[in-house]
mmCIF file of C-alpha atoms in Angstrom:
data_model
loop_
_atom_site.group_PDB
_atom_site.id
_atom_site.type_symbol
_atom_site.label_atom_id
_atom_site.label_comp_id
_atom_site.label_asym_id
_atom_site.label_seq_id
_atom_site.Cartn_x
_atom_site.Cartn_y
_atom_site.Cartn_z
ATOM 1 C CA MET A 1110 29.255 19.859 -17.607
ATOM 2 C CA SER A 1111 27.591 16.547 -18.400
ATOM 3 C CA HIS A 1112 29.345 13.485 -16.969
ATOM 4 C CA THR A 1113 29.387 9.933 -18.273
ATOM 5 C CA ALA A 1114 29.924 6.977 -15.993
ATOM 6 C CA GLU A 1115 30.833 3.322 -16.197
ATOM 7 C CA ILE A 1116 30.120 0.855 -13.415
ATOM 8 C CA ILE A 1117 32.567 -2.044 -13.086
ATOM 9 C CA ALA A 1118 31.526 -4.902 -10.816
ATOM 10 C CA VAL A 1119 34.405 -7.086 -9.688
ATOM 11 C CA GLY A 1120 33.575 -10.637 -8.681
ATOM 12 C CA THR A 1121 33.785 -14.085 -10.227
ATOM 13 C CA GLU A 1122 30.634 -15.066 -8.333
ATOM 14 C CA ILE A 1123 28.650 -12.562 -10.426
ATOM 15 C CA LEU A 1124 29.995 -13.979 -13.695
ATOM 16 C CA LEU A 1125 29.105 -17.503 -12.560
ATOM 17 C CA GLY A 1126 25.567 -16.423 -11.727
ATOM 18 C CA ASN A 1127 25.929 -17.306 -8.063
ATOM 19 C CA ILE A 1128 24.741 -13.836 -7.047
ATOM 20 C CA ALA A 1129 22.849 -11.061 -8.815
ATOM 21 C CA ASN A 1130 24.531 -7.733 -9.512
ATOM 22 C CA THR A 1131 22.074 -5.650 -7.498
ATOM 23 C CA ASP A 1132 24.759 -3.041 -6.756
ATOM 24 C CA ALA A 1133 24.773 -1.930 -10.396
ATOM 25 C CA GLN A 1134 21.023 -1.351 -10.402
ATOM 26 C CA MET A 1135 21.194 0.681 -7.207
ATOM 27 C CA LEU A 1136 24.142 2.752 -8.442
ATOM 28 C CA SER A 1137 22.512 3.463 -11.809
ATOM 29 C CA GLN A 1138 19.359 4.710 -10.138
ATOM 30 C CA SER A 1139 21.387 6.969 -7.869
ATOM 31 C CA LEU A 1140 23.569 8.361 -10.652
ATOM 32 C CA SER A 1141 20.521 9.093 -12.773
ATOM 33 C CA THR A 1142 19.040 11.312 -10.074
ATOM 34 C CA LEU A 1143 22.377 13.139 -9.842
ATOM 35 C CA GLY A 1144 22.343 14.000 -13.550
ATOM 36 C CA ILE A 1145 25.162 11.594 -14.415
ATOM 37 C CA ASN A 1146 24.749 9.490 -17.543
ATOM 38 C CA VAL A 1147 25.445 5.789 -17.034
ATOM 39 C CA PHE A 1148 26.384 4.414 -20.445
ATOM 40 C CA TRP A 1149 28.140 1.154 -19.584
ATOM 41 C CA HIS A 1150 27.960 -1.722 -17.090
ATOM 42 C CA THR A 1151 30.913 -4.119 -16.957
ATOM 43 C CA VAL A 1152 31.411 -7.267 -14.902
ATOM 44 C CA VAL A 1153 34.869 -8.761 -14.525
ATOM 45 C CA GLY A 1154 36.091 -11.679 -12.445
ATOM 46 C CA ASP A 1155 38.661 -11.594 -9.661
ATOM 47 C CA ASN A 1156 41.485 -11.397 -12.138
ATOM 48 C CA PRO A 1157 43.882 -8.404 -12.147
ATOM 49 C CA GLN A 1158 44.776 -8.696 -15.848
ATOM 50 C CA ARG A 1159 41.155 -8.635 -16.985
ATOM 51 C CA LEU A 1160 40.296 -5.887 -14.526
ATOM 52 C CA ARG A 1161 43.183 -3.813 -15.885
ATOM 53 C CA GLN A 1162 41.855 -4.297 -19.414
ATOM 54 C CA ALA A 1163 38.378 -3.215 -18.305
ATOM 55 C CA LEU A 1164 39.805 -0.119 -16.626
ATOM 56 C CA ASP A 1165 41.821 0.832 -19.700
ATOM 57 C CA ILE A 1166 38.660 0.657 -21.807
ATOM 58 C CA ALA A 1167 36.531 2.520 -19.264
ATOM 59 C CA ARG A 1168 38.926 5.442 -18.822
ATOM 60 C CA ARG A 1169 38.830 6.136 -22.571
ATOM 61 C CA ARG A 1170 35.049 6.471 -22.706
ATOM 62 C CA ALA A 1171 33.886 7.646 -19.261
ATOM 63 C CA ASP A 1172 34.997 10.402 -16.912
ATOM 64 C CA ILE A 1173 33.543 8.679 -13.834
ATOM 65 C CA ILE A 1174 34.323 5.049 -13.008
ATOM 66 C CA LEU A 1175 32.670 3.290 -10.091
ATOM 67 C CA THR A 1176 33.863 -0.129 -9.008
ATOM 68 C CA THR A 1177 32.168 -2.512 -6.599
ATOM 69 C CA GLY A 1178 33.796 -5.470 -4.881
ATOM 70 C CA GLY A 1179 37.351 -6.640 -4.395
ATOM 71 C CA LEU A 1180 38.069 -4.514 -1.323
ATOM 72 C CA GLY A 1181 38.203 -7.395 1.158
ATOM 73 C CA PRO A 1182 41.192 -8.901 2.955
ATOM 74 C CA THR A 1183 41.647 -12.115 0.968
ATOM 75 C CA TYR A 1184 44.199 -12.957 -1.703
ATOM 76 C CA ASP A 1185 41.763 -12.357 -4.581
ATOM 77 C CA ASP A 1186 40.660 -8.897 -3.382
ATOM 78 C CA LEU A 1187 42.904 -6.943 -5.723
ATOM 79 C CA THR A 1188 40.708 -4.075 -6.891
ATOM 80 C CA LYS A 1189 42.652 -1.298 -5.136
ATOM 81 C CA GLN A 1190 46.030 -2.600 -6.192
ATOM 82 C CA THR A 1191 44.991 -2.965 -9.817
ATOM 83 C CA ILE A 1192 43.303 0.434 -9.990
ATOM 84 C CA CYS A 1193 46.313 2.150 -8.456
ATOM 85 C CA GLU A 1194 48.638 0.523 -10.980
ATOM 86 C CA ALA A 1195 46.346 1.536 -13.857
ATOM 87 C CA PHE A 1196 46.154 5.179 -12.748
ATOM 88 C CA GLY A 1197 49.672 5.572 -11.369
ATOM 89 C CA GLN A 1198 48.546 6.015 -7.771
ATOM 90 C CA LYS A 1199 50.572 5.027 -4.712
ATOM 91 C CA LEU A 1200 48.974 2.885 -2.001
ATOM 92 C CA VAL A 1201 49.695 4.109 1.514
ATOM 93 C CA LEU A 1202 48.725 2.742 4.911
ATOM 94 C CA HIS A 1203 46.238 4.860 6.873
ATOM 95 C CA ALA A 1204 46.948 4.262 10.548
ATOM 96 C CA ASP A 1205 43.622 5.730 11.694
ATOM 97 C CA ILE A 1206 41.682 3.407 9.401
ATOM 98 C CA LEU A 1207 43.687 0.414 10.614
ATOM 99 C CA ALA A 1208 42.845 1.369 14.194
ATOM 100 C CA ASP A 1209 39.151 1.563 13.298
ATOM 101 C CA ILE A 1210 39.254 -1.899 11.725
ATOM 102 C CA ARG A 1211 40.948 -3.365 14.794
ATOM 103 C CA ALA A 1212 38.334 -1.727 17.011
ATOM 104 C CA PHE A 1213 35.507 -3.099 14.827
ATOM 105 C CA TYR A 1214 36.786 -6.646 15.280
ATOM 106 C CA GLN A 1215 37.055 -6.228 19.038
ATOM 107 C CA SER A 1216 33.688 -4.518 19.622
ATOM 108 C CA ALA A 1217 31.492 -6.164 17.000
ATOM 109 C CA LEU A 1218 33.105 -9.578 16.454
ATOM 110 C CA HIS A 1219 34.918 -9.967 19.803
ATOM 111 C CA VAL A 1220 38.029 -11.422 18.179
ATOM 112 C CA PRO A 1221 41.438 -9.979 17.303
ATOM 113 C CA MET A 1222 41.767 -8.599 13.772
ATOM 114 C CA PRO A 1223 43.466 -11.060 11.367
ATOM 115 C CA GLU A 1224 46.668 -9.581 9.985
ATOM 116 C CA ASN A 1225 45.492 -9.887 6.377
ATOM 117 C CA ASN A 1226 42.976 -7.124 7.128
ATOM 118 C CA ILE A 1227 45.852 -4.657 7.165
ATOM 119 C CA GLN A 1228 45.559 -4.320 3.386
ATOM 120 C CA GLN A 1229 42.073 -2.884 3.831
ATOM 121 C CA ALA A 1230 43.667 0.148 5.475
ATOM 122 C CA GLU A 1231 45.852 0.772 2.425
ATOM 123 C CA LEU A 1232 44.326 3.413 0.136
ATOM 124 C CA PRO A 1233 45.539 5.645 -2.714
ATOM 125 C CA GLU A 1234 47.665 8.537 -1.506
ATOM 126 C CA GLY A 1235 45.674 11.764 -1.221
ATOM 127 C CA CYS A 1236 42.300 10.104 -1.916
ATOM 128 C CA THR A 1237 38.957 11.013 -0.381
ATOM 129 C CA VAL A 1238 38.249 8.242 2.130
ATOM 130 C CA PHE A 1239 34.762 6.746 2.355
ATOM 131 C CA ASP A 1240 34.197 5.296 5.816
ATOM 132 C CA ASN A 1241 32.313 2.015 6.217
ATOM 133 C CA PRO A 1242 30.269 1.951 9.449
ATOM 134 C CA VAL A 1243 28.737 -1.461 8.658
ATOM 135 C CA GLY A 1244 31.830 -3.368 7.535
ATOM 136 C CA THR A 1245 35.618 -3.460 7.530
ATOM 137 C CA ALA A 1246 36.355 -2.353 3.956
ATOM 138 C CA PRO A 1247 36.592 1.424 3.507
ATOM 139 C CA GLY A 1248 36.067 2.890 0.067
ATOM 140 C CA CYS A 1249 37.610 5.915 -1.570
ATOM 141 C CA ALA A 1250 37.624 8.305 -4.510
ATOM 142 C CA PHE A 1251 40.367 10.090 -6.417
ATOM 143 C CA GLU A 1252 40.802 11.986 -9.661
ATOM 144 C CA ALA A 1253 43.527 11.224 -12.173
ATOM 145 C CA GLY A 1254 43.863 12.477 -15.731
ATOM 146 C CA GLY A 1255 40.372 13.956 -15.719
ATOM 147 C CA VAL A 1256 38.762 10.703 -14.591
ATOM 148 C CA HIS A 1257 37.121 10.296 -11.187
ATOM 149 C CA VAL A 1258 37.441 6.785 -9.751
ATOM 150 C CA LEU A 1259 35.251 5.639 -6.879
ATOM 151 C CA MET A 1260 35.766 2.290 -5.142
ATOM 152 C CA LEU A 1261 32.870 0.810 -3.168
ATOM 153 C CA PRO A 1262 32.508 -2.529 -1.345
ATOM 154 C CA GLY A 1263 30.574 -5.375 -2.932
ATOM 155 C CA PRO A 1264 28.146 -6.516 -0.184
ATOM 156 C CA PRO A 1265 24.893 -4.684 -1.055
ATOM 157 C CA HIS A 1266 24.224 -3.296 2.437
ATOM 158 C CA GLU A 1267 27.757 -1.939 2.715
ATOM 159 C CA CYS A 1268 27.668 -0.587 -0.829
ATOM 160 C CA GLU A 1269 24.370 1.240 -0.315
ATOM 161 C CA THR A 1270 25.407 2.677 3.036
ATOM 162 C CA MET A 1271 28.639 4.047 1.580
ATOM 163 C CA LEU A 1272 26.826 5.322 -1.498
ATOM 164 C CA ARG A 1273 24.331 7.369 0.531
ATOM 165 C CA ARG A 1274 26.825 8.639 3.133
ATOM 166 C CA CYS A 1275 29.878 9.325 0.996
ATOM 167 C CA ALA A 1276 29.671 8.676 -2.748
ATOM 168 C CA GLU A 1277 26.530 10.676 -3.467
ATOM 169 C CA PRO A 1278 27.847 13.877 -1.812
ATOM 170 C CA TYR A 1279 31.140 13.456 -3.691
ATOM 171 C CA LEU A 1280 29.360 13.000 -7.028
ATOM 172 C CA ARG A 1281 26.797 15.712 -6.376
ATOM 173 C CA ALA A 1282 29.642 18.213 -6.239
ATOM 174 C CA LEU A 1283 30.709 17.166 -9.755
ATOM 175 C CA SER A 1284 27.378 17.613 -11.525
ATOM 176 C CA ARG A 1285 25.377 20.772 -11.979
ATOM 177 C CA GLU A 1286 22.417 18.964 -13.545
ATOM 178 C CA VAL A 1287 19.751 16.618 -12.235
ATOM 179 C CA ILE A 1288 17.838 13.918 -14.060
ATOM 180 C CA VAL A 1289 14.229 13.329 -13.042
ATOM 181 C CA SER A 1290 12.067 10.493 -14.296
ATOM 182 C CA ARG A 1291 8.375 9.694 -14.085
ATOM 183 C CA ASP A 1292 7.160 6.118 -14.480
ATOM 184 C CA ILE A 1293 3.737 5.981 -16.117
ATOM 185 C CA MET A 1294 2.214 2.567 -15.417
ATOM 186 C CA THR A 1295 -0.334 0.977 -17.751
ATOM 187 C CA PHE A 1296 -2.311 -2.234 -17.973
ATOM 188 C CA GLY A 1297 -4.616 -3.427 -20.710
ATOM 189 C CA MET A 1298 -2.696 -2.448 -23.844
ATOM 190 C CA GLY A 1299 0.334 -4.166 -25.364
ATOM 191 C CA GLU A 1300 3.662 -2.472 -26.001
ATOM 192 C CA SER A 1301 3.117 -2.398 -29.777
ATOM 193 C CA SER A 1302 -0.250 -0.663 -29.373
ATOM 194 C CA VAL A 1303 1.197 1.856 -26.937
ATOM 195 C CA ASP A 1304 4.101 2.548 -29.276
ATOM 196 C CA GLN A 1305 1.777 2.986 -32.238
ATOM 197 C CA LEU A 1306 -0.161 5.694 -30.426
ATOM 198 C CA LEU A 1307 2.916 7.539 -29.151
ATOM 199 C CA HIS A 1308 5.611 6.661 -31.699
ATOM 200 C CA ASP A 1309 5.722 9.947 -33.591
ATOM 201 C CA ARG A 1310 5.857 11.917 -30.378
ATOM 202 C CA MET A 1311 8.567 9.736 -28.815
ATOM 203 C CA ALA A 1312 10.716 9.709 -31.949
ATOM 204 C CA HIS A 1313 11.097 13.490 -31.917
ATOM 205 C CA MET A 1314 11.677 13.958 -28.181
ATOM 206 C CA VAL A 1315 15.165 14.673 -26.872
ATOM 207 C CA ASN A 1316 14.812 16.433 -23.521
ATOM 208 C CA PRO A 1317 12.465 15.433 -22.036
ATOM 209 C CA SER A 1318 12.432 11.933 -23.526
ATOM 210 C CA LEU A 1319 9.827 9.164 -23.437
ATOM 211 C CA ALA A 1320 10.381 5.422 -23.817
ATOM 212 C CA THR A 1321 8.338 2.246 -23.366
ATOM 213 C CA TYR A 1322 9.437 -0.750 -21.309
ATOM 214 C CA ALA A 1323 7.454 -3.970 -21.561
ATOM 215 C CA LYS A 1324 7.072 -5.758 -18.251
ATOM 216 C CA PRO A 1325 5.767 -9.354 -18.114
ATOM 217 C CA CYS A 1326 2.101 -8.344 -17.865
ATOM 218 C CA GLU A 1327 1.994 -4.591 -18.415
ATOM 219 C CA VAL A 1328 3.786 -1.658 -20.033
ATOM 220 C CA ARG A 1329 5.728 1.072 -18.278
ATOM 221 C CA LEU A 1330 6.513 4.378 -19.939
ATOM 222 C CA ARG A 1331 9.397 6.385 -18.531
ATOM 223 C CA ALA A 1332 9.490 10.132 -19.109
ATOM 224 C CA THR A 1333 12.891 11.644 -18.299
ATOM 225 C CA ALA A 1334 14.110 15.228 -18.171
ATOM 226 C CA LYS A 1335 17.518 16.754 -17.449
ATOM 227 C CA ALA A 1336 17.676 20.270 -16.027
ATOM 228 C CA ALA A 1337 19.557 22.533 -13.669
ATOM 229 C CA SER A 1338 17.147 21.821 -10.811
ATOM 230 C CA GLN A 1339 14.578 19.301 -9.658
ATOM 231 C CA ALA A 1340 11.771 21.820 -9.995
ATOM 232 C CA GLU A 1341 12.733 22.723 -13.568
ATOM 233 C CA ALA A 1342 12.890 19.063 -14.594
ATOM 234 C CA GLU A 1343 9.509 18.339 -13.016
ATOM 235 C CA ALA A 1344 7.992 21.292 -14.861
ATOM 236 C CA MET A 1345 9.319 19.875 -18.136
ATOM 237 C CA LEU A 1346 7.803 16.460 -17.379
ATOM 238 C CA ALA A 1347 4.327 17.600 -16.351
ATOM 239 C CA PRO A 1348 2.983 18.161 -19.915
ATOM 240 C CA VAL A 1349 4.521 14.866 -21.089
ATOM 241 C CA VAL A 1350 2.741 12.892 -18.377
ATOM 242 C CA ALA A 1351 -0.499 14.741 -19.118
ATOM 243 C CA GLU A 1352 -0.214 13.953 -22.825
ATOM 244 C CA VAL A 1353 0.373 10.247 -22.194
ATOM 245 C CA ARG A 1354 -2.621 10.115 -19.865
ATOM 246 C CA SER A 1355 -4.771 11.848 -22.452
ATOM 247 C CA THR A 1356 -3.619 9.575 -25.285
ATOM 248 C CA LEU A 1357 -3.826 6.241 -23.474
ATOM 249 C CA GLY A 1358 -6.844 6.980 -21.322
ATOM 250 C CA ASP A 1359 -7.927 4.621 -18.574
ATOM 251 C CA VAL A 1360 -5.233 2.004 -19.219
ATOM 252 C CA VAL A 1361 -2.946 4.327 -17.246
ATOM 253 C CA TYR A 1362 -3.346 3.206 -13.653
ATOM 254 C CA GLY A 1363 -0.794 5.424 -11.965
ATOM 255 C CA VAL A 1364 2.391 7.457 -12.073
ATOM 256 C CA ASP A 1365 5.388 6.539 -9.925
ATOM 257 C CA VAL A 1366 3.513 3.672 -8.295
ATOM 258 C CA LYS A 1367 4.819 0.160 -7.702
ATOM 259 C CA ASP A 1368 2.003 -1.906 -9.213
ATOM 260 C CA LEU A 1369 -1.741 -2.456 -9.396
ATOM 261 C CA ALA A 1370 -1.846 -4.007 -5.931
ATOM 262 C CA GLU A 1371 -0.456 -0.822 -4.393
ATOM 263 C CA VAL A 1372 -2.991 1.298 -6.271
ATOM 264 C CA CYS A 1373 -5.882 -0.914 -5.104
ATOM 265 C CA PHE A 1374 -4.629 -0.800 -1.516
ATOM 266 C CA HIS A 1375 -4.596 2.989 -1.429
ATOM 267 C CA LEU A 1376 -7.981 3.258 -3.155
ATOM 268 C CA LEU A 1377 -9.553 0.840 -0.673
ATOM 269 C CA LYS A 1378 -8.038 2.731 2.236
ATOM 270 C CA GLU A 1379 -9.199 6.113 0.926
ATOM 271 C CA ARG A 1380 -12.759 4.800 0.553
ATOM 272 C CA ASP A 1381 -12.722 2.840 3.832
ATOM 273 C CA LEU A 1382 -13.626 -0.400 2.054
ATOM 274 C CA THR A 1383 -12.455 -3.979 2.533
ATOM 275 C CA LEU A 1384 -11.605 -6.691 0.025
ATOM 276 C CA ALA A 1385 -11.656 -10.489 -0.106
ATOM 277 C CA THR A 1386 -10.423 -12.870 -2.806
ATOM 278 C CA ALA A 1387 -11.485 -16.223 -4.224
ATOM 279 C CA GLU A 1388 -8.963 -17.770 -6.602
ATOM 280 C CA SER A 1389 -8.742 -20.908 -8.658
ATOM 281 C CA CYS A 1390 -6.281 -20.896 -11.563
ATOM 282 C CA THR A 1391 -4.107 -18.155 -10.013
ATOM 283 C CA GLY A 1392 -3.466 -20.253 -6.917
ATOM 284 C CA GLY A 1393 -3.396 -17.280 -4.537
ATOM 285 C CA ARG A 1394 -1.389 -14.827 -6.641
ATOM 286 C CA VAL A 1395 -3.859 -11.979 -6.079
ATOM 287 C CA ALA A 1396 -3.780 -12.471 -2.318
ATOM 288 C CA GLU A 1397 0.010 -12.763 -2.385
ATOM 289 C CA ARG A 1398 0.437 -9.437 -4.158
ATOM 290 C CA ILE A 1399 -1.939 -7.642 -1.834
ATOM 291 C CA THR A 1400 -0.547 -9.054 1.394
ATOM 292 C CA ALA A 1401 3.019 -8.161 0.366
ATOM 293 C CA LEU A 1402 2.139 -4.523 1.129
ATOM 294 C CA PRO A 1403 2.744 -3.217 4.669
ATOM 295 C CA GLY A 1404 -0.440 -2.160 6.453
ATOM 296 C CA VAL A 1405 -2.774 -3.968 4.080
ATOM 297 C CA SER A 1406 -4.533 -5.746 6.962
ATOM 298 C CA SER A 1407 -6.648 -2.615 7.305
ATOM 299 C CA VAL A 1408 -8.369 -3.360 3.980
ATOM 300 C CA TYR A 1409 -7.850 -7.065 3.191
ATOM 301 C CA ARG A 1410 -10.114 -9.533 5.016
ATOM 302 C CA GLY A 1411 -8.849 -12.819 3.569
ATOM 303 C CA GLY A 1412 -9.151 -15.218 0.671
ATOM 304 C CA VAL A 1413 -9.863 -18.749 -0.491
ATOM 305 C CA VAL A 1414 -7.865 -20.763 -3.022
ATOM 306 C CA SER A 1415 -10.623 -23.025 -4.336
ATOM 307 C CA TYR A 1416 -8.718 -25.207 -6.756
ATOM 308 C CA TRP A 1417 -11.133 -28.139 -6.558
ATOM 309 C CA THR A 1418 -14.705 -27.759 -7.736
ATOM 310 C CA SER A 1419 -15.927 -29.222 -4.438
ATOM 311 C CA VAL A 1420 -14.175 -26.384 -2.544
ATOM 312 C CA LYS A 1421 -15.947 -23.846 -4.719
ATOM 313 C CA ALA A 1422 -19.234 -25.437 -3.671
ATOM 314 C CA ASP A 1423 -18.558 -26.340 -0.040
ATOM 315 C CA VAL A 1424 -16.498 -23.336 1.075
ATOM 316 C CA LEU A 1425 -17.512 -20.496 -1.230
ATOM 317 C CA GLY A 1426 -21.090 -21.680 -1.629
ATOM 318 C CA VAL A 1427 -21.142 -21.775 -5.408
ATOM 319 C CA PRO A 1428 -24.472 -23.528 -6.234
ATOM 320 C CA GLN A 1429 -23.941 -27.051 -7.519
ATOM 321 C CA ALA A 1430 -26.465 -26.346 -10.272
ATOM 322 C CA ILE A 1431 -24.177 -23.615 -11.660
ATOM 323 C CA LEU A 1432 -21.157 -25.910 -11.544
ATOM 324 C CA ASP A 1433 -23.058 -28.744 -13.228
ATOM 325 C CA GLN A 1434 -24.574 -26.587 -15.949
ATOM 326 C CA HIS A 1435 -21.796 -24.080 -16.698
ATOM 327 C CA GLY A 1436 -18.648 -25.654 -15.278
ATOM 328 C CA ALA A 1437 -15.927 -24.284 -13.046
ATOM 329 C CA VAL A 1438 -14.601 -21.984 -15.771
ATOM 330 C CA SER A 1439 -17.559 -19.770 -16.579
ATOM 331 C CA GLU A 1440 -18.990 -16.331 -15.973
ATOM 332 C CA GLU A 1441 -21.664 -17.750 -13.697
ATOM 333 C CA THR A 1442 -19.103 -19.497 -11.478
ATOM 334 C CA ALA A 1443 -16.851 -16.445 -11.345
ATOM 335 C CA ARG A 1444 -19.771 -14.301 -10.174
ATOM 336 C CA ALA A 1445 -20.794 -16.849 -7.536
ATOM 337 C CA MET A 1446 -17.200 -17.212 -6.287
ATOM 338 C CA ALA A 1447 -16.876 -13.439 -5.818
ATOM 339 C CA GLU A 1448 -20.196 -13.303 -4.001
ATOM 340 C CA GLY A 1449 -19.114 -16.217 -1.806
ATOM 341 C CA ALA A 1450 -15.818 -14.518 -0.873
ATOM 342 C CA ARG A 1451 -17.691 -11.376 0.079
ATOM 343 C CA ARG A 1452 -20.279 -13.275 2.075
ATOM 344 C CA ILE A 1453 -18.026 -15.547 4.141
ATOM 345 C CA THR A 1454 -15.477 -12.834 5.002
ATOM 346 C CA GLY A 1455 -17.820 -9.892 5.454
ATOM 347 C CA ALA A 1456 -15.781 -7.806 3.024
ATOM 348 C CA ASP A 1457 -17.278 -4.919 1.076
ATOM 349 C CA ILE A 1458 -15.847 -6.231 -2.195
ATOM 350 C CA GLY A 1459 -15.102 -9.757 -3.360
ATOM 351 C CA VAL A 1460 -12.994 -10.511 -6.425
ATOM 352 C CA SER A 1461 -12.612 -13.949 -8.000
ATOM 353 C CA VAL A 1462 -10.527 -15.647 -10.676
ATOM 354 C CA THR A 1463 -11.318 -18.879 -12.473
ATOM 355 C CA GLY A 1464 -9.815 -20.079 -15.720
ATOM 356 C CA VAL A 1465 -7.566 -22.473 -17.608
ATOM 357 C CA ALA A 1466 -3.863 -21.918 -17.034
ATOM 358 C CA GLY A 1467 -2.806 -25.003 -18.971
ATOM 359 C CA PRO A 1468 -0.931 -26.826 -20.196
ATOM 360 C CA ASP A 1469 -4.085 -28.464 -21.608
ATOM 361 C CA ARG A 1470 -7.719 -27.595 -22.151
ATOM 362 C CA ASP A 1471 -10.043 -28.371 -19.258
ATOM 363 C CA GLU A 1472 -12.621 -31.156 -19.101
ATOM 364 C CA ARG A 1473 -15.203 -28.968 -20.886
ATOM 365 C CA ASP A 1474 -12.735 -28.204 -23.681
ATOM 366 C CA ASN A 1475 -12.255 -24.586 -22.609
ATOM 367 C CA PRO A 1476 -9.051 -23.273 -24.220
ATOM 368 C CA VAL A 1477 -5.845 -22.498 -22.382
ATOM 369 C CA GLY A 1478 -5.794 -18.816 -21.478
ATOM 370 C CA LEU A 1479 -9.533 -18.393 -20.953
ATOM 371 C CA VAL A 1480 -10.136 -16.637 -17.617
ATOM 372 C CA TYR A 1481 -13.162 -15.093 -15.922
ATOM 373 C CA ILE A 1482 -12.851 -12.357 -13.290
ATOM 374 C CA GLY A 1483 -15.808 -11.865 -10.965
ATOM 375 C CA LEU A 1484 -16.428 -8.806 -8.813
ATOM 376 C CA ALA A 1485 -19.101 -8.670 -6.115
ATOM 377 C CA THR A 1486 -19.848 -5.198 -4.723
ATOM 378 C CA PRO A 1487 -22.576 -3.303 -2.877
ATOM 379 C CA ASP A 1488 -23.645 -2.079 -6.335
ATOM 380 C CA GLY A 1489 -24.016 -5.520 -7.886
ATOM 381 C CA THR A 1490 -21.872 -8.290 -9.343
ATOM 382 C CA PHE A 1491 -19.810 -7.911 -12.499
ATOM 383 C CA CYS A 1492 -17.614 -10.110 -14.663
ATOM 384 C CA ARG A 1493 -14.784 -9.683 -17.126
ATOM 385 C CA ARG A 1494 -13.880 -12.380 -19.641
ATOM 386 C CA THR A 1495 -10.284 -12.513 -20.871
ATOM 387 C CA ASP A 1496 -8.475 -14.791 -23.304
ATOM 388 C CA SER A 1497 -4.704 -14.479 -23.308
ATOM 389 C CA GLY A 1498 -4.131 -17.399 -25.674
ATOM 390 C CA ARG A 1499 -1.626 -20.212 -25.295
ATOM 391 C CA ARG A 1500 1.006 -18.501 -23.218
ATOM 392 C CA ARG A 1501 3.184 -20.009 -20.529
ATOM 393 C CA ARG A 1502 1.262 -21.195 -17.499
ATOM 394 C CA ASP A 1503 2.902 -18.725 -15.115
ATOM 395 C CA ARG A 1504 2.331 -15.861 -17.557
ATOM 396 C CA ILE A 1505 -1.381 -16.688 -17.773
ATOM 397 C CA GLN A 1506 -1.590 -16.738 -13.971
ATOM 398 C CA ASP A 1507 0.219 -13.421 -13.573
ATOM 399 C CA LEU A 1508 -1.887 -11.795 -16.265
ATOM 400 C CA ALA A 1509 -5.091 -13.080 -14.648
ATOM 401 C CA ALA A 1510 -4.001 -11.659 -11.280
ATOM 402 C CA ASN A 1511 -3.416 -8.294 -12.946
ATOM 403 C CA HIS A 1512 -6.891 -8.431 -14.499
ATOM 404 C CA ALA A 1513 -8.398 -9.106 -11.082
ATOM 405 C CA LEU A 1514 -6.624 -6.115 -9.553
ATOM 406 C CA ASP A 1515 -7.510 -3.954 -12.553
ATOM 407 C CA VAL A 1516 -11.186 -4.808 -12.130
ATOM 408 C CA VAL A 1517 -11.007 -3.718 -8.498
ATOM 409 C CA ARG A 1518 -9.170 -0.543 -9.505
ATOM 410 C CA ARG A 1519 -11.776 0.306 -12.133
ATOM 411 C CA TYR A 1520 -14.693 -0.205 -9.793
ATOM 412 C CA LEU A 1521 -13.119 1.987 -7.121
ATOM 413 C CA THR A 1522 -12.448 4.799 -9.599
ATOM 414 C CA GLY A 1523 -15.784 4.605 -11.415
ATOM 415 C CA LEU A 1524 -14.366 3.256 -14.675
ATOM 416 C CA PRO A 1525 -16.115 0.630 -16.832
ATOM 417 C CA ILE A 1526 -15.348 -2.890 -15.671
ATOM 418 C CA GLU A 1527 -16.624 -5.232 -18.349
ATOM 419 C CA GLN A 1528 -15.321 -3.050 -21.178
ATOM 420 C CA GLY A 1529 -11.715 -3.069 -20.035
ATOM 421 C CA ARG A 1530 -9.197 -3.944 -22.732
ATOM 422 C CA THR A 1531 -7.709 -7.446 -22.569
#
């Protein structure tokens, strides 16, 4: 049987934008792997009338309802009470849970339990209790009228802990199918171009399915299959992934990888090579992405943010004659910056970025969006010229950082560097 789910987040602070609803993202990802279709996300404030309305709508269109938040001890934590009224369930006090809460206060907080925490030990009669080893609010699940209702705490760490320990086993017993997805990551081709090449194929796919998702500077394709087992779903996805790779070619930089920085890190490590960076218009974005990865010190030597022309000359050793003749934003300068980064750090590979991020043209009238990527290697020095047009400044910088990482990726995998799509 195929199940449909709705996630209801309870919390005025989410509606006001004070916090992000990260619980919903985490729950959706989990439910997808369990073969449960998530069709609706709802957010409602700490208001019992509006929560009741949301529950009445959800129970008519979903057979699994998951709520997050509203399980605390304060006056506005009314999720349990409202849900029990909506589904005709009786709240009863669980003495063992109350004892656990009292013990938590004594051992972890070293204070007596406030009396308003007693309501946290009140749960629907006959429910499946979800213990909370990292907080005071237990969760629970029950079934009424063919609808399964699961209540989880709002704090993300508590919600995830309860999800993994209790909710997932409960839900796994309800579903006989699994959903498996493969994320095919691309850079160098826009969403419209990707869609044009794959549109006919995607339009006729049902199971497995294929869809494009435009990220700020790249395109992700998600192939998804539903089957009775993980192995069966993976077998269904294999030819889809192969077809996308064949159709899109070298703009596909990985499957089920985080980003280009992660790909470059693993390629450098596999080849026992080191990298250094020299950045101007990106202001250190390339270095930031690389150093965000654990263990990257084994391959990344260091970098220079040479925003001023004098720093390009004095630190990176870009010849003044090149700067005077060609300017800071030029192929010649990009090459010299990459060579300088490699030389002063002792890295095997040096990559550089220099360009015009805006908002105005530079002193040589180079247009906003013009960027040069230099790459210095044991096999010679290369350069890629890109022109992203008059986009937002931060978008130009992010796109330039992606180009720099893509150039490194292409060199390490033997792909053409200067002919990469822009």
